[in-house]
CSV table of C-alpha atoms and ligand atoms in Angstrom, one decimal:
chain,number,residue,atom,x,y,z
A,1,MET,CA,-6.3,23.2,6.1
A,2,ILE,CA,-4.6,20.1,7.6
A,3,ASN,CA,-5.3,16.8,5.7
A,4,VAL,CA,-4.5,13.3,6.6
A,5,THR,CA,-1.5,13.6,4.4
A,6,GLN,CA,0.4,16.1,2.3
A,7,THR,CA,2.1,15.1,-0.9
A,8,TYR,CA,5.9,15.5,-0.6
A,9,LEU,CA,7.0,17.9,-3.3
A,10,PRO,CA,10.7,18.0,-4.2
A,11,PRO,CA,12.1,21.4,-5.2
A,12,ILE,CA,10.6,22.2,-8.6
A,13,GLU,CA,14.0,22.8,-10.2
A,14,GLU,CA,15.0,19.2,-9.4
A,15,TYR,CA,11.8,18.0,-11.0
A,16,ARG,CA,12.4,20.3,-14.0
A,17,SER,CA,16.0,18.9,-14.5
A,18,PHE,CA,14.6,15.3,-14.9
A,19,LEU,CA,11.9,16.6,-17.2
A,20,GLN,CA,14.6,18.2,-19.3
A,21,ARG,CA,16.2,15.0,-20.0
A,22,ALA,CA,12.8,13.6,-21.4
A,23,TRP,CA,12.5,16.9,-23.5
A,24,ASP,CA,16.1,16.4,-24.8
A,25,ALA,CA,15.3,12.8,-25.7
A,26,LYS,CA,11.9,13.6,-27.1
A,27,TRP,CA,10.8,10.4,-25.4
A,28,LEU,CA,7.8,10.4,-22.9
A,29,THR,CA,7.0,6.7,-22.4
A,30,ASN,CA,7.6,3.2,-23.4
A,31,ARG,CA,10.3,2.5,-20.8
A,32,GLY,CA,12.6,5.5,-21.4
A,33,GLN,CA,15.8,6.3,-19.7
A,34,LEU,CA,14.0,7.8,-16.7
A,35,VAL,CA,11.9,4.8,-15.9
A,36,LYS,CA,14.9,2.5,-16.3
A,37,GLU,CA,17.1,4.8,-14.1
A,38,LEU,CA,14.3,4.9,-11.4
A,39,GLU,CA,14.0,1.1,-11.5
A,40,GLU,CA,17.6,0.7,-10.9
A,41,LYS,CA,17.7,3.1,-8.1
A,42,LEU,CA,14.8,1.5,-6.4
A,43,ILE,CA,16.1,-2.0,-6.8
A,44,ALA,CA,19.5,-1.0,-5.1
A,45,TYR,CA,17.7,1.0,-2.4
A,46,LEU,CA,15.3,-1.7,-1.5
A,47,GLY,CA,17.6,-4.5,-2.0
A,48,VAL,CA,15.3,-6.5,-4.1
A,49,ASP,CA,16.2,-8.5,-7.1
A,50,ASN,CA,13.6,-7.4,-9.5
A,51,LEU,CA,11.1,-4.5,-9.6
A,52,THR,CA,9.2,-3.2,-12.5
A,53,LEU,CA,7.4,0.3,-12.5
A,54,THR,CA,3.8,0.5,-13.5
A,55,THR,CA,1.4,3.4,-14.1
A,56,ASN,CA,-0.4,2.8,-10.8
A,57,GLY,CA,-0.6,0.3,-7.9
A,58,THR,CA,-3.9,-1.3,-8.9
A,59,LEU,CA,-3.2,-2.6,-12.4
A,60,PRO,CA,-0.3,-4.9,-11.1
A,61,LEU,CA,-2.6,-6.6,-8.6
A,62,GLN,CA,-5.1,-7.3,-11.5
A,63,ILE,CA,-2.2,-8.3,-13.8
A,64,ALA,CA,-0.7,-10.6,-11.1
A,65,ILE,CA,-4.1,-12.4,-10.7
A,66,LYS,CA,-4.4,-12.7,-14.5
A,67,ALA,CA,-0.8,-13.9,-15.0
A,68,MET,CA,-1.2,-16.7,-12.3
A,69,GLU,CA,-4.4,-17.8,-14.0
A,70,LEU,CA,-6.2,-17.7,-10.7
A,71,LYS,CA,-9.8,-18.8,-10.7
A,72,GLY,CA,-12.6,-19.3,-8.3
A,73,GLU,CA,-12.0,-18.1,-4.8
A,74,ILE,CA,-9.3,-15.9,-3.4
A,75,ILE,CA,-8.8,-15.5,0.4
A,76,THR,CA,-8.4,-12.0,1.3
A,77,THR,CA,-8.6,-9.4,4.0
A,78,PRO,CA,-11.6,-7.2,4.7
A,79,PHE,CA,-9.4,-4.4,6.0
A,80,SER,CA,-7.6,-2.6,3.2
A,81,TYR,CA,-8.2,-0.1,0.6
A,82,VAL,CA,-11.0,-1.1,-1.9
A,83,ALA,CA,-8.5,-1.8,-4.7
A,84,THR,CA,-7.5,-5.1,-3.0
A,85,THR,CA,-11.1,-6.5,-3.3
A,86,SER,CA,-11.9,-4.8,-6.5
A,87,SER,CA,-9.0,-6.2,-8.3
A,88,ILE,CA,-10.3,-9.7,-7.4
A,89,VAL,CA,-13.7,-9.1,-8.5
A,90,TRP,CA,-12.5,-7.4,-11.7
A,91,GLU,CA,-10.6,-10.5,-12.6
A,92,ASN,CA,-13.8,-12.6,-12.2
A,93,CYS,CA,-12.8,-14.2,-9.0
A,94,LYS,CA,-14.7,-14.4,-5.8
A,95,PRO,CA,-13.1,-12.7,-2.6
A,96,VAL,CA,-13.5,-14.8,0.5
A,97,PHE,CA,-12.9,-12.7,3.4
A,98,VAL,CA,-11.0,-13.9,6.5
A,99,ASP,CA,-11.3,-11.7,9.5
A,100,ILE,CA,-8.2,-9.6,10.9
A,101,HIS,CA,-6.1,-9.8,13.9
A,102,PRO,CA,-7.5,-7.1,16.4
A,103,ASP,CA,-4.0,-5.8,17.2
A,104,TYR,CA,-1.9,-6.1,13.9
A,105,LEU,CA,-5.0,-5.4,11.7
A,106,THR,CA,-3.6,-7.9,9.2
A,107,ILE,CA,-5.3,-11.0,7.9
A,108,ASP,CA,-5.8,-13.5,10.9
A,109,GLU,CA,-3.6,-16.3,9.6
A,110,THR,CA,-5.0,-18.7,12.2
A,111,LEU,CA,-8.4,-18.5,10.4
A,112,ILE,CA,-7.2,-19.0,6.9
A,113,GLU,CA,-7.1,-22.8,6.7
A,114,ALA,CA,-10.9,-23.0,7.7
A,115,ALA,CA,-11.7,-20.7,4.7
A,116,ILE,CA,-10.0,-22.9,2.1
A,117,THR,CA,-12.3,-24.9,-0.2
A,118,ASN,CA,-11.6,-26.9,-3.4
A,119,ASP,CA,-12.2,-23.6,-5.2
A,120,THR,CA,-9.5,-21.8,-3.5
A,121,SER,CA,-6.7,-20.6,-5.7
A,122,ALA,CA,-4.8,-18.0,-3.7
A,123,ILE,CA,-4.4,-15.7,-0.8
A,124,LEU,CA,-4.2,-12.0,-1.5
A,125,ALA,CA,-3.4,-10.1,1.8
A,126,THR,CA,-2.4,-6.6,2.6
A,127,HIS,CA,0.4,-5.5,4.8
A,128,VAL,CA,-2.0,-2.9,6.1
A,129,PHE,CA,-0.4,0.5,7.1
A,130,GLY,CA,3.0,-1.1,6.4
A,131,ASN,CA,2.6,-3.7,9.1
A,132,PRO,CA,3.7,-7.1,7.8
A,133,CYS,CA,1.2,-10.0,7.7
A,134,ASN,CA,2.4,-13.3,9.3
A,135,VAL,CA,4.2,-14.2,6.2
A,136,GLU,CA,5.7,-17.4,7.5
A,137,VAL,CA,2.5,-18.9,8.5
A,138,ILE,CA,0.8,-17.8,5.3
A,139,GLU,CA,3.7,-19.3,3.2
A,140,GLN,CA,3.3,-22.8,5.1
A,141,ILE,CA,-0.5,-22.7,4.5
A,142,ALA,CA,0.0,-21.9,0.8
A,143,ARG,CA,2.5,-24.6,0.5
A,144,LYS,CA,0.4,-27.2,2.2
A,145,HIS,CA,-2.6,-26.3,0.1
A,146,ASN,CA,-0.9,-25.4,-3.2
A,147,LEU,CA,-2.0,-21.8,-3.1
A,148,LYS,CA,-0.5,-18.7,-4.7
A,149,VAL,CA,0.4,-15.8,-2.6
A,150,ILE,CA,0.0,-12.1,-3.5
A,151,TYR,CA,0.7,-9.3,-1.1
A,152,ASP,CA,-0.8,-5.9,-1.6
A,153,ALA,CA,2.2,-4.0,-0.3
A,154,ALA,CA,0.9,-0.7,-1.3
A,155,HIS,CA,1.9,0.8,2.1
A,156,CYS,CA,5.3,-0.9,2.4
A,157,PHE,CA,7.8,1.2,0.7
A,158,GLY,CA,10.9,0.9,2.9
A,159,VAL,CA,9.5,-1.7,5.3
A,160,ASN,CA,11.9,-4.6,6.2
A,161,TYR,CA,10.9,-7.7,8.0
A,162,LYS,CA,13.5,-9.9,9.4
A,163,GLY,CA,16.2,-7.9,7.8
A,164,LYS,CA,15.0,-8.0,4.2
A,165,SER,CA,12.4,-6.1,2.2
A,166,ILE,CA,8.9,-7.1,2.8
A,167,PHE,CA,8.5,-7.1,-0.9
A,168,ASP,CA,10.5,-10.2,-1.0
A,169,TYR,CA,7.8,-12.4,0.5
A,170,GLY,CA,5.0,-14.1,-1.3
A,171,ASP,CA,4.9,-15.1,-5.2
A,172,VAL,CA,4.4,-11.4,-6.0
A,173,SER,CA,4.1,-8.1,-4.1
A,174,THR,CA,2.7,-4.8,-5.5
A,175,CYS,CA,3.2,-1.4,-4.3
A,176,SER,CA,1.6,2.0,-5.0
A,177,PHE,CA,3.4,5.2,-5.7
A,178,HIS,CA,0.3,7.3,-5.6
A,179,ALA,CA,0.7,11.0,-4.4
A,180,THR,CA,-0.6,10.1,-1.0
A,181,LYS,CA,2.0,7.4,-0.5
A,182,ILE,CA,5.4,7.6,1.2
A,183,PHE,CA,7.4,7.5,-2.0
A,184,HIS,CA,5.5,8.7,-4.9
A,185,THR,CA,5.5,9.5,-8.7
A,186,GLY,CA,2.1,11.2,-8.8
A,187,GLU,CA,0.4,8.1,-9.9
A,188,GLY,CA,2.4,5.0,-10.1
A,189,GLY,CA,3.2,1.7,-8.7
A,190,CYS,CA,5.4,-1.5,-9.3
A,191,TRP,CA,5.4,-5.2,-8.9
A,192,ILE,CA,8.1,-7.3,-7.3
A,193,THR,CA,8.6,-11.0,-7.9
A,194,ASN,CA,11.6,-13.5,-7.7
A,195,ASN,CA,9.9,-16.0,-9.9
A,196,LYS,CA,11.4,-15.5,-13.4
A,197,GLU,CA,8.6,-17.1,-15.3
A,198,LEU,CA,5.9,-15.2,-13.4
A,199,HIS,CA,7.8,-11.9,-14.0
A,200,HIS,CA,8.0,-12.6,-17.8
A,201,LYS,CA,4.3,-13.1,-17.9
A,202,ILE,CA,3.4,-10.1,-15.8
A,203,TYR,CA,5.8,-8.0,-17.9
A,204,TYR,CA,4.3,-8.8,-21.2
A,205,HIS,CA,0.7,-8.5,-19.9
A,206,HIS,CA,1.6,-4.9,-18.7
A,207,ASN,CA,2.8,-4.0,-22.3
A,208,PHE,CA,0.0,-5.1,-24.5
A,209,GLY,CA,1.5,-8.6,-24.7
A,210,HIS,CA,4.3,-7.4,-27.0
A,211,LYS,CA,7.3,-9.6,-27.6
A,212,ASN,CA,8.8,-7.0,-29.9
A,213,GLN,CA,7.2,-4.6,-32.3
A,214,GLU,CA,5.7,-7.1,-34.5
A,215,GLU,CA,5.1,-10.1,-32.4
A,216,PHE,CA,3.0,-11.0,-29.4
A,217,LEU,CA,3.5,-13.3,-26.5
A,218,GLY,CA,-0.1,-13.3,-25.3
A,219,LEU,CA,-2.8,-11.0,-24.2
A,220,GLY,CA,-1.9,-7.8,-22.5
A,221,THR,CA,-3.1,-4.4,-21.2
A,222,ASN,CA,-1.3,-1.1,-20.7
A,223,ALA,CA,0.3,-0.6,-17.3
A,224,LYS,CA,3.5,1.1,-18.2
A,225,MET,CA,4.9,4.0,-16.3
A,226,SER,CA,5.6,7.2,-18.3
A,227,GLU,CA,8.8,9.3,-18.3
A,228,LEU,CA,6.8,12.2,-16.6
A,229,GLN,CA,5.9,9.9,-13.8
A,230,ALA,CA,9.4,8.7,-13.4
A,231,ALA,CA,10.8,12.3,-13.4
A,232,MET,CA,8.7,13.0,-10.3
A,233,GLY,CA,9.9,9.7,-8.7
A,234,LEU,CA,13.6,10.5,-9.3
A,235,ALA,CA,13.2,14.0,-7.9
A,236,VAL,CA,11.6,12.6,-4.9
A,237,PHE,CA,14.0,9.7,-4.6
A,238,GLY,CA,16.7,12.2,-3.7
A,239,HIS,CA,14.9,13.2,-0.5
A,240,LEU,CA,14.0,9.8,1.0
A,241,ASP,CA,16.2,10.2,4.1
A,242,GLU,CA,14.4,13.5,4.8
A,243,ILE,CA,10.9,11.8,4.3
A,244,PHE,CA,11.6,9.1,6.6
A,245,LYS,CA,13.1,11.2,9.1
A,246,GLY,CA,10.3,13.8,9.1
A,247,ARG,CA,7.7,11.2,9.4
A,248,LYS,CA,9.4,9.4,12.2
A,249,GLU,CA,9.5,12.7,14.1
A,250,VAL,CA,5.8,13.4,13.9
A,251,VAL,CA,5.0,9.8,14.9
A,252,GLY,CA,7.3,10.5,18.0
A,253,PHE,CA,5.2,13.6,18.7
A,254,TYR,CA,1.9,11.7,18.6
A,255,ASP,CA,3.3,8.8,20.7
A,256,GLU,CA,4.3,11.3,23.2
A,257,TYR,CA,1.2,13.4,23.5
A,258,LEU,CA,-1.2,10.3,23.2
A,259,LYS,CA,0.6,8.3,25.7
A,260,ASP,CA,-2.0,8.5,28.4
A,261,SER,CA,-4.9,8.6,26.0
A,262,PRO,CA,-7.6,5.9,25.9
A,263,VAL,CA,-7.3,5.2,22.2
A,264,ARG,CA,-5.5,2.1,21.1
A,265,LYS,CA,-2.6,2.1,18.6
A,266,LEU,CA,-1.5,-0.2,15.9
A,267,LYS,CA,0.7,-3.0,17.1
A,268,ILE,CA,3.6,-3.3,14.8
A,269,ARG,CA,4.7,-7.0,14.3
A,270,GLU,CA,7.9,-8.1,16.0
A,271,ASN,CA,11.1,-7.9,13.8
A,272,THR,CA,9.7,-5.3,11.6
A,273,GLU,CA,11.6,-2.0,10.5
A,274,TRP,CA,8.5,0.1,9.9
A,275,ASN,CA,8.1,3.2,7.6
A,276,TYR,CA,6.0,5.5,9.6
A,277,HIS,CA,3.3,5.6,6.9
A,278,TYR,CA,0.1,6.1,8.8
A,279,TYR,CA,-0.9,6.8,12.3
A,280,PRO,CA,-4.1,5.1,13.0
A,281,VAL,CA,-5.9,5.2,16.4
A,282,ILE,CA,-8.8,3.0,17.5
A,283,PHE,CA,-11.6,4.5,19.7
A,284,GLU,CA,-13.8,2.6,22.1
A,285,THR,CA,-16.8,3.5,20.2
A,286,GLU,CA,-17.9,4.9,16.7
A,287,GLU,CA,-19.7,7.8,18.6
A,288,GLU,CA,-16.4,8.9,20.2
A,289,LEU,CA,-14.6,8.8,16.7
A,290,LEU,CA,-17.4,10.8,15.2
A,291,LYS,CA,-17.4,13.4,17.9
A,292,VAL,CA,-13.5,13.9,17.7
A,293,LYS,CA,-13.7,14.1,13.9
A,294,GLU,CA,-16.4,16.7,14.1
A,295,ILE,CA,-14.3,18.8,16.5
A,296,LEU,CA,-11.2,18.4,14.3
A,297,ASN,CA,-13.1,19.2,11.1
A,298,SER,CA,-14.4,22.4,12.7
A,299,GLN,CA,-10.8,23.4,13.1
A,300,GLN,CA,-10.1,22.6,9.5
A,301,ILE,CA,-8.3,19.4,10.4
A,302,PHE,CA,-9.3,16.3,8.3
A,303,PRO,CA,-8.2,12.9,9.5
A,304,ARG,CA,-9.4,10.1,7.4
A,305,ARG,CA,-11.5,7.0,8.2
A,306,TYR,CA,-9.0,4.5,6.8
A,307,PHE,CA,-10.2,1.9,6.3
A,308,TYR,CA,-14.1,2.3,6.3
A,309,PRO,CA,-16.2,0.5,5.3
A,310,SER,CA,-15.0,-3.0,5.9
A,311,LEU,CA,-14.6,-4.5,2.5
A,312,ASN,CA,-16.8,-7.5,3.1
A,313,THR,CA,-19.7,-5.1,3.2
A,314,LEU,CA,-19.1,-3.5,-0.2
A,315,PRO,CA,-22.4,-3.1,-2.1
A,316,TYR,CA,-21.5,-5.4,-5.1
A,317,LEU,CA,-20.6,-8.4,-2.9
A,318,LYS,CA,-22.9,-11.1,-1.3
A,319,GLU,CA,-22.9,-10.7,2.5
A,320,GLN,CA,-20.0,-12.4,4.5
A,321,LYS,CA,-19.5,-11.7,8.1
A,322,CYS,CA,-16.1,-10.3,9.6
A,323,GLU,CA,-16.9,-9.1,13.1
A,324,ILE,CA,-13.5,-7.7,14.0
A,325,SER,CA,-13.0,-5.9,10.9
A,326,GLU,CA,-16.5,-4.4,10.8
A,327,SER,CA,-16.1,-3.3,14.4
A,328,ILE,CA,-12.6,-1.8,13.9
A,329,SER,CA,-13.4,-0.1,10.6
A,330,LYS,CA,-16.1,1.8,12.4
A,331,ARG,CA,-13.7,3.0,15.2
A,332,ILE,CA,-10.5,3.6,13.5
A,333,LEU,CA,-9.1,7.1,12.3
A,334,CYS,CA,-5.8,7.9,10.7
A,335,LEU,CA,-4.4,11.1,11.9
A,336,PRO,CA,-2.5,13.8,9.9
A,337,LEU,CA,1.0,12.6,9.2
A,338,TYR,CA,3.5,14.1,6.8
A,339,VAL,CA,6.8,15.7,6.7
A,340,GLY,CA,6.8,19.2,8.4
A,341,LEU,CA,3.6,18.9,10.2
A,342,ASP,CA,3.8,21.3,13.0
A,343,LYS,CA,4.4,19.9,16.6
A,344,ARG,CA,1.8,22.2,18.0
A,345,ILE,CA,-0.9,20.9,15.6
A,346,VAL,CA,0.1,17.3,16.7
A,347,GLU,CA,-0.4,18.3,20.2
A,348,ASN,CA,-3.6,20.0,19.6
A,349,ILE,CA,-5.0,16.9,17.7
A,350,SER,CA,-3.8,14.6,20.5
A,351,LYS,CA,-5.5,16.8,23.2
A,352,THR,CA,-8.8,16.8,21.3
A,353,ILE,CA,-8.6,13.0,21.2
A,354,SER,CA,-7.6,12.6,24.8
A,355,ASN,CA,-10.2,15.1,26.1
A,356,GLY,CA,-12.8,13.6,23.7
B,1,PLP,C1,-3.2,3.1,-2.6
B,1,PLP,C2,-3.6,1.7,-2.5
B,1,PLP,C3,-3.8,0.9,-3.7
B,1,PLP,C4,-3.9,1.4,-5.0
B,1,PLP,O1,-2.9,2.0,-5.4
B,1,PLP,P1,-3.0,3.1,-6.7
B,1,PLP,O2,-1.6,3.4,-7.0
B,1,PLP,O3,-3.7,4.4,-6.2
B,1,PLP,O4,-3.7,2.5,-7.7
B,1,PLP,C5,-4.0,-0.5,-3.5
B,1,PLP,N1,-4.1,-1.2,-2.2
B,1,PLP,C6,-3.8,-0.3,-1.1
B,1,PLP,C7,-3.9,-1.1,0.2
B,1,PLP,C8,-3.7,1.0,-1.3
B,1,PLP,O5,-3.6,1.8,0.0
């Protein structure tokens, strides 16, 4: 069976040797040595000032909204994983959807200003498939209208934009280290912010509000990463070169085999060092997509409809229209992409797509 992704598993002895340290210390969570070591390694690797690990990539989104005391409307993208929208609703704010750019698939920054009202408090956008939003224009708009900016950078591990980590843009960025993501800790995530005050607030929110054992700085929840998760991260961390190289190779095969195919590919924003996280293709019609999906499924190949449905159509929301996102959501399919995916399988998938 070929799935859209396959979790990268390091040699189990390496994982075991990190676990051994947790055993020796008899310490499984509450920011132990493995979490701290992984944080240090990631900060150095990504070239960011500050990064804190969390138990998944959704809680830091919710906590960021809480920490910035966002109220009312949050402008967001309809083309992302459901966690982007659900975090806004979970924090009692209203998502206001702005349609996406048809080539980059990120929020269309030229439509943001028209969506701003007196109730708007922030912009929460996704660098979807690791493709950066137009961060410069979004920053200008945010400054002009006094809005906060959160980036759901769940797909962005290793992405650089204009020579620095994409995590460096916005008031805060969050990432996911879920098993399906490029770098993973089984379940896990982090937030990155250069704002010291905001960092302090998110930090105590993620640990029950503790100042120390007996004093509290304020309200909190529990979003801490455990030592068991960090052990997986440390074991995977040692293989990052192999992971990026392996994915780049598969992307190269698809590019080659699909070069004369009618499907449209993701346009990566200029000045981006991309991370080869997903291989989305856009069909002309939903019928064509469904036909290809059915043929591939019959061969035990399971691409995924990322991202479907368009989030503005979620059943718990009042109707808002986003024509481009709704149209692309129906026609986009993410092809299997992971380290070690056989070239012949890539060729077969590509031929199925080209021959429809
Ligand atoms: C994976 C993902 C998340 C959620 O991350 P978890 O670690 O699974 O909680 C959030 N946003 C996007 C865009 C994602 O793809």
